[in-house]
Amino acid sequence: MNIGIDMMGGDFAPLEAVKGIGLYLSGHNIPAELTLIGNKNQLESLLAEHNISLDHITITHSEEIIGMHEHPTKALKEKQKSSISIGFHLLNTGKMDAFISAGNTGAMLVGALFTIKALDGVIRPTISSIIPKAEGGTGLLLDVGLNADCKPEQLNQFAIMGSVYAKYILGINNPKVGLINVGEEEGKGNLLAQATYPLLKANKHINFIGNIEGRDVLLDKADVMVCEGFTGNIILKLAESLYEISNEKKVKEAYFERFNFENYGGTPVLGVAKPVIIGHGISGAKAFMNMIHLAQLMLEKDLMTKMKEELA
Amino acid sequence: MNIGIDMMGGDFAPLEAVKGIGLYLSGHNIPAELTLIGNKNQLESLLAEHNISLDHITITHSEEIIGMHEHPTKALKEKQKSSISIGFHLLNTGKMDAFISAGNTGAMLVGALFTIKALDGVIRPTISSIIPKAEGGTGLLLDVGLNADCKPEQLNQFAIMGSVYAKYILGINNPKVGLINVGEEEGKGNLLAQATYPLLKANKHINFIGNIEGRDVLLDKADVMVCEGFTGNIILKLAESLYEISNEKKVKEAYFERFNFENYGGTPVLGVAKPVIIGHGISGAKAFMNMIHLAQLMLEKDLMTKMKEELA
């Protein structure tokens, strides 16, 4: 198992990535092999400085960096020697099994969609987010912004992919799937939600519990919460702001602390053929460690095959 | 000025409505005339019991009540002697100038849309909600559920109606209008948001500041926040749940207390020809008092005429 890491992506690159790798390696008896893509000299000296053994590490040199605000498609085309471009090349040619970056989100998405491609039958891949639940558990919200306009069939696929992820990665047995909507009864909602409900109801691959409302998002009602990427993105960013607001107001409440999305490492692109994990720009060492753990778990559980089976 | 109140609507009717009227009358030197619609005997004894003078009060007897869970259209048709049906009749015939109810929301909406009708040129009326801002101010979110699917032209009208309301009722000078979206730049968003942006940008009746994201909803960025009713409803109910969750977790923070939407009295239907205000089912005395104040302010400011002028 070989996990690739873009060492040059993110606001604190490459230092925090190096520290995250240190945390990861020191916590594992049998770690995965890691491919570090970045400036070789800089990485070698940082690794030495942090006393990180090179036993499980290969460094692949990259000369260019795609900046956080560059145009994704243009940058990927013009900067073939960038860490992100090289990463997708290595992933696509089987030199690596997963790819992690806290760099340019758009470039990571374009790379995932156009270099790695979707799993057979997937209309469009999706990105999800962990949503901390007030009762203590963890839910999954998807899509959170990759697909601002959706067809009912896409939401139906999100429900399947989200369920597989919730089961194997979040460890939720028979995850409850809820359709985000403006009312509880069947027949409520906008045209999309109305058309999606019967598909979810008839879907034998998921445990559909019906519509859930805005007030249920932070509660234990559903584990997998499905909507198009417009609503999902608004929900996610509103939830993220709760952490900042409670910090600002010095509210000491563990629940709101859990809205610090740095804790969660990153979000995988679901529905592509290989694990691609996108971190926040502000990812610190812990986030990098968590992303490597997540990639490893996705590979160990053979998540992509499981998704393919359920989507068939 | 004559303000009508459905005394039989809401979970605590008619007691809390009576108490709310008491609060209102004792706080005003020159109160509006009030038309109380409900069971005459019951109201007379409750008013006497609470030492409320009948100087500014007319009681109109109603024999029937539309239950909170009855089918709106059916109930309005079959229960012509209900307090809601009588209320709309009195409003429509000019016997009252505004109508308030904490009863069946659907019946109130159907009555507002089909008895009172929309202002000239309004494609569809809308309902809004106050959103407390973390910095202390107050924003207006619309639509919050009446129009789950919208056209760009509707969102453009919501922006105008919301701006007029924010200016004259919330007292916000030159209110900033934001389009709720998944990114800040023009061109971002789903098809609806993409098509709405240029309309808002070209609209000389509003102070459009561009897109706002989920993270801006609780912050001071925009005063009037515009979206279709699907997203708006999810945002509103998520916000409402913050009050319950912080209560549950015993978080003592004044900001989260402000998410107790009972404080705000009720929401007016915007875009109809006369003030119609819909309260929460759980409305208490304070909520009723606030709804009467709101109706009075809407009449004093001649809000409907102002809206008509801006929409022209």
PDB file of C-alpha atoms in Angstrom, chain B residues 5 14 20 53 63 74 117 156 178 185 204 224 244 255 261 285 287 310:
ATOM      1  CA  ILE B   5     -56.379  38.797  15.984  1.00  0.00           C
ATOM      2  CA  PRO B  14     -57.015  31.872  23.731  1.00  0.00           C
ATOM      3  CA  GLY B  20     -50.643  39.440  24.915  1.00  0.00           C
ATOM      4  CA  SER B  53     -60.540  47.334  29.325  1.00  0.00           C
ATOM      5  CA  GLU B  63     -67.948  29.136  16.184  1.00  0.00           C
ATOM      6  CA  LYS B  74     -60.097  21.899   2.776  1.00  0.00           C
ATOM      7  CA  LYS B 117     -54.003  38.328  -3.081  1.00  0.00           C
ATOM      8  CA  ASN B 156     -35.047  39.665  -7.405  1.00  0.00           C
ATOM      9  CA  GLY B 178     -26.562  39.409  -0.294  1.00  0.00           C
ATOM     10  CA  GLU B 185     -17.280  35.430  -7.017  1.00  0.00           C
ATOM     11  CA  LYS B 204     -31.394  50.011  -8.733  1.00  0.00           C
ATOM     12  CA  VAL B 224     -31.097  41.018   3.596  1.00  0.00           C
ATOM     13  CA  GLU B 244     -32.553  24.082  21.611  1.00  0.00           C
ATOM     14  CA  TYR B 255     -26.280  35.065  21.304  1.00  0.00           C
ATOM     15  CA  PHE B 261     -37.700  32.510  17.629  1.00  0.00           C
ATOM     16  CA  ALA B 285     -48.233  36.430  25.477  1.00  0.00           C
ATOM     17  CA  ALA B 287     -45.171  36.842  20.979  1.00  0.00           C
ATOM     18  CA  GLU B 310     -40.237  49.863  -5.151  1.00  0.00           C
TER      19      GLU B 310
END
